[in-house]
XYZ file of C-alpha atoms in Angstrom:
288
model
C 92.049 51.776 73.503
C 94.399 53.590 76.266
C 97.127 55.119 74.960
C 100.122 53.725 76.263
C 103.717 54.898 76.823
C 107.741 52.538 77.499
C 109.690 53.168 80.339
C 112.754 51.685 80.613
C 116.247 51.937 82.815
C 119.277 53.654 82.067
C 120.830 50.154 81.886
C 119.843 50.270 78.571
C 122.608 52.459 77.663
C 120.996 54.279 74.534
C 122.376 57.483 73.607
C 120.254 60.419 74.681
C 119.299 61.211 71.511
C 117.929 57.604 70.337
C 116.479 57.856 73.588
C 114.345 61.223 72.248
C 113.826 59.674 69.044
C 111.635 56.720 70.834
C 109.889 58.790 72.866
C 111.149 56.763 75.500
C 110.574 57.300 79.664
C 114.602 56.531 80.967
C 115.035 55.699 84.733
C 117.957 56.415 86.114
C 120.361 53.814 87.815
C 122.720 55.186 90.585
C 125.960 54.867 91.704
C 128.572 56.143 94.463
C 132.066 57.155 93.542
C 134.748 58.590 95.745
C 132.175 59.494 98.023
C 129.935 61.099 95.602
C 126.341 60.037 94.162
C 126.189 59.960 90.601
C 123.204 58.976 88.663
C 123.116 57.230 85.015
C 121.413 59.824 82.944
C 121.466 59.037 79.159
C 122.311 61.977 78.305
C 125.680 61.962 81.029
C 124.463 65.345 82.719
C 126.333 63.642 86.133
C 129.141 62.383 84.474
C 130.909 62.048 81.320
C 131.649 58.522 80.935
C 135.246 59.014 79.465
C 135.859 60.631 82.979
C 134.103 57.658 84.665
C 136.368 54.925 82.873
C 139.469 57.362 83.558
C 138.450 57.334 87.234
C 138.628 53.944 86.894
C 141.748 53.561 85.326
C 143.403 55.545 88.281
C 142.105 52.579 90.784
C 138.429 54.761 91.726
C 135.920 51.736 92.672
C 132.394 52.807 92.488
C 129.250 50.475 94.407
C 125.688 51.008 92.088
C 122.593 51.183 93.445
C 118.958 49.973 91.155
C 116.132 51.948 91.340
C 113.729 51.747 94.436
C 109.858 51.011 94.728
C 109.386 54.614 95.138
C 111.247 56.461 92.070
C 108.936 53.891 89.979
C 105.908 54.582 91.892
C 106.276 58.719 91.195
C 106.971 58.020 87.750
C 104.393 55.232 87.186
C 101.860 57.449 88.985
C 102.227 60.261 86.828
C 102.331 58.369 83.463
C 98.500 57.243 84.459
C 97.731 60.557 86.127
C 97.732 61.802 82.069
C 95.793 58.513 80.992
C 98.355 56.338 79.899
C 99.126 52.881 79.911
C 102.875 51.516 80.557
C 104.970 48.591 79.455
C 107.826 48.778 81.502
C 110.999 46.862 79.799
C 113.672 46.318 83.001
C 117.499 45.531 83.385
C 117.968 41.526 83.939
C 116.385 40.506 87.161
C 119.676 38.366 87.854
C 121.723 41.652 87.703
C 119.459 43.631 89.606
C 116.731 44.743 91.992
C 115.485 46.741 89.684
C 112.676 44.369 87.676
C 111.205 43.558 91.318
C 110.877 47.066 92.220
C 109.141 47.898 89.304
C 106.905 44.822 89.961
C 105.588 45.800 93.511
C 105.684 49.537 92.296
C 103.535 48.436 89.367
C 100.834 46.867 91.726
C 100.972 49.224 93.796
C 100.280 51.989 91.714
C 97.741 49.702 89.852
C 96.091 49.560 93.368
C 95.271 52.898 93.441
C 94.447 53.606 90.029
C 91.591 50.983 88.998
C 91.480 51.333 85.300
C 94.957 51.483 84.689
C 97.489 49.169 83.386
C 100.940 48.256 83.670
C 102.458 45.418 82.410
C 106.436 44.468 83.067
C 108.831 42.338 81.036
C 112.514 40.975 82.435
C 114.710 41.689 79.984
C 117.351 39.001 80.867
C 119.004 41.171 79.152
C 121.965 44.284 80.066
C 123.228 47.348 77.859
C 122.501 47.510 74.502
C 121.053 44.330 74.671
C 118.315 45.891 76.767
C 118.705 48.590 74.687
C 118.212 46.801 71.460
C 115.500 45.356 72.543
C 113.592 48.215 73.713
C 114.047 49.803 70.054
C 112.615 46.820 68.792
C 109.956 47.260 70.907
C 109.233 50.982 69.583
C 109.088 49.867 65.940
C 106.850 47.429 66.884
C 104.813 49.943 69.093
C 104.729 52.179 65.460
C 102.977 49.711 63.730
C 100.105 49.618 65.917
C 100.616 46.553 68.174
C 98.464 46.945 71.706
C 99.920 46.649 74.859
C 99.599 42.701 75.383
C 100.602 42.231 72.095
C 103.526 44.711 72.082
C 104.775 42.683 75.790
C 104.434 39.396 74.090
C 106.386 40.387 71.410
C 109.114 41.359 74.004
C 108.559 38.241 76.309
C 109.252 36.163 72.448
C 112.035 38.507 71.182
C 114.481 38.288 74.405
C 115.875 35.287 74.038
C 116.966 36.216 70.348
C 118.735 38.883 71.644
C 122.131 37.993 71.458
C 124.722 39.696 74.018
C 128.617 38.892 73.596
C 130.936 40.542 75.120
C 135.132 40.743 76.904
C 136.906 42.849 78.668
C 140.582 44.225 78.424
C 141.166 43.164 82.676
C 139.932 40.796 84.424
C 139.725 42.424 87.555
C 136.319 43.850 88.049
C 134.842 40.727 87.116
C 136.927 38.753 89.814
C 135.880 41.927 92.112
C 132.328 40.801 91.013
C 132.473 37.391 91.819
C 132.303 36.186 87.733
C 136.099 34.761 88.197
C 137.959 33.410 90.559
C 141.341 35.112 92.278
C 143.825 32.846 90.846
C 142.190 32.600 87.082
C 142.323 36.409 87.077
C 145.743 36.389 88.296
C 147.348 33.680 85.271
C 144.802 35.314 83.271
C 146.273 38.564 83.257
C 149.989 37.118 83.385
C 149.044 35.485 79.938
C 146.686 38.246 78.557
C 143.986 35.716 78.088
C 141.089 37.597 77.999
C 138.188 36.261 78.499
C 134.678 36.158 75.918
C 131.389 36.003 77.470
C 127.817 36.131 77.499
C 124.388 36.602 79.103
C 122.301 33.694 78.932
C 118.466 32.949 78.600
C 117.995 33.549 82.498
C 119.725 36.791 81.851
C 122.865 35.888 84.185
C 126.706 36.418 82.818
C 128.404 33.398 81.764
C 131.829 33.387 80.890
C 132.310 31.116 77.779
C 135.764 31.184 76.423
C 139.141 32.332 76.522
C 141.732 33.410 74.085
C 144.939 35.095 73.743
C 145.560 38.680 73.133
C 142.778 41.378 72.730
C 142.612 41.127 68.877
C 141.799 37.690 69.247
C 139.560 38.271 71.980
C 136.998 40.624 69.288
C 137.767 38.567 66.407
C 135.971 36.042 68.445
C 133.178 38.575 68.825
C 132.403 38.437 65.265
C 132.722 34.825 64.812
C 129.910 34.498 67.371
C 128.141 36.843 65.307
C 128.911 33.998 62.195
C 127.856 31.374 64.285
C 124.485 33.198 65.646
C 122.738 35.858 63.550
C 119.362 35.276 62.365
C 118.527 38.896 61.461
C 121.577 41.505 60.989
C 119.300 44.532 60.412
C 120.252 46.023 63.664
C 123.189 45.991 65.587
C 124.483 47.268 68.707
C 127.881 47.811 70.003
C 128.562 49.140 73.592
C 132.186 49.720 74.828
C 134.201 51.245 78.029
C 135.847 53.824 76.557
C 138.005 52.018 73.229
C 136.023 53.231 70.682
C 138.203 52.882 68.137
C 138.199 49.516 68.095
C 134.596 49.181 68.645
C 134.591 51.340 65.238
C 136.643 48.843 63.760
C 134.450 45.917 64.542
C 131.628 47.788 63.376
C 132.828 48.800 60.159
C 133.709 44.780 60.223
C 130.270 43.646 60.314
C 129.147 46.416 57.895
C 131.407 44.841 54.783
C 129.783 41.453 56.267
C 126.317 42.178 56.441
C 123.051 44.536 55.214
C 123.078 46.507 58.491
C 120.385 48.979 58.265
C 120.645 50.326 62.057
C 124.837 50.172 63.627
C 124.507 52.021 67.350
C 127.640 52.517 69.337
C 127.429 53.722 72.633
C 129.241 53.643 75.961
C 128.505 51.101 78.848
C 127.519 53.276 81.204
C 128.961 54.054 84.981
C 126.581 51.133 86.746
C 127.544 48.518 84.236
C 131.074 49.507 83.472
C 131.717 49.661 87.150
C 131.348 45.800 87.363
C 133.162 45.396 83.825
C 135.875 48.139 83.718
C 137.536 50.075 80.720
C 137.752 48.174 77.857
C 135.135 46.361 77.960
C 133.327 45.405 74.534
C 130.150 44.088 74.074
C 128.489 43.163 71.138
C 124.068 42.252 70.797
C 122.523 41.188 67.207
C 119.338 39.394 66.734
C 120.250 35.876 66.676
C 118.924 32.142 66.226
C 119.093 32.304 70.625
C 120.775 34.078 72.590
């Protein structure tokens, strides 16, 4: 049996050195800010994301940019060049170009190399929800699952990945299209902030909203009541507020056996379409 390696996308948003501890391949995800290309390293060699979220904060507006067919291609080419096998584990293909690239890079590649094999999973899922369920992957990887049975594990374990999430303004996400004008507008004039989620077809779906921002993660948690089928691992991800997000873990800690808590920024591409403040929260749940 071919050995066989993950690759991923930085939209996962695992730390750098989770990311080295998983012996994971990491794509990089672009973006352009103040007329400057920046690309979303895990380890933030382009940018520190506390700058990014205080560019932000001044009013800096960034556009992203997914991967191409041909940064995949290189990469896939020179994973088989050394014998291996790939499951590639994307961003949500209703967030981004990303999965579909990979897909015609994959065949492509494939194509040219008889022998070789590289199979592709949608996550439907973004952040640490992708990046939760990558490490999930890797354990399972450990025990000595092959590659078709490692990417049905992945295709099964998605939609328990559970992603909830607000943010402190609702102006990127009317920028994005998620709200309208006027709800962001009464929104903000009666800090309701918003709770939402991404759903089985991986797309964002606001759910809720409530008043005030300590109401806003309370409701975080109570989600987590509602949902959690397994609360071994969690993941937090957060535009620069980590003290609350340290809050809400320690939180779930006194509620649950956590064996794995990662906290991590959302990084530039994501955060540019959420904004500081946002906070996101992905457990392993009864659905997603």
């Amino acid at each position: 049996m071919r050995d066989y390696v993950i690759l991923t996308d930085s939209c996962s948003d695992l730390p750098a050195d989770l990311v080295s501890e998983l012996e994971l391949d990491v794509l990089p995800l672009s973006f352009v800010m103040e007329g400057r290309e920046y690309f979303n390293y895990p380890d933030n060699r382009d940018i520190d994301p506390k700058d990014f979220y205080n560019k932000m904060r001044s009013g800096a507006l960034g556009t992203t940019s997914a991967i191409n067919v041909a940064v995949f291609a290189e990469t896939m080419t020179a994973l088989v060049g050394q014998g291996k096998d790939i499951l590639c584990i994307s961003f949500s293909s209703a967030l981004s170009t990303t999965y579909q690239s990979a897909r015609i890079a994959a065949e492509d590649v494939m194509a040219a190399h008889p022998g070789s094999k590289i199979l592709l999973c949608d996550s439907r899922a973004a952040s640490l929800g992708q990046g939760l369920l990558v490490y999930l992957a890797v354990l399972e990887k450990r025990k000595g699952r092959t590659l078709e049975e490692l990417r049905d594990f992945v295709e099964e374990r998605k939609s328990h990945i559970s992603h909830w999430f607000t943010v402190d303004d609702l102006y990127h996400l009317k920028r994005g299209g998620r709200v309208s004008a006027a709800a962001a507008l009464f929104g903000t004039m009666l800090q309701m902030k918003p709770v939402l989620h991404v759903d089985d077809e991986g797309r964002l779906i606001p759910v809720s909203k409530v008043r005030g921002r300590k109401a806003s993660v309370n409701a975080l948690l109570e989600k987590m009541d509602e949902l959690v089928d397994d609360p071994s691992v969690v993941f937090i991800s957060h535009g620069d507020c980590f003290d609350e997000v340290h809050a809400l873990g320690e939180a779930i800690k006194a509620k649950y056996p956590v064996d794995k808590l990662v906290i991590n920024y959302v990084g530039p591409v994501i955060g540019n379409h959420t904004g500081a403040g946002v906070i996101a929260l992905f457990f392993q749940g009864k659905h997603k």
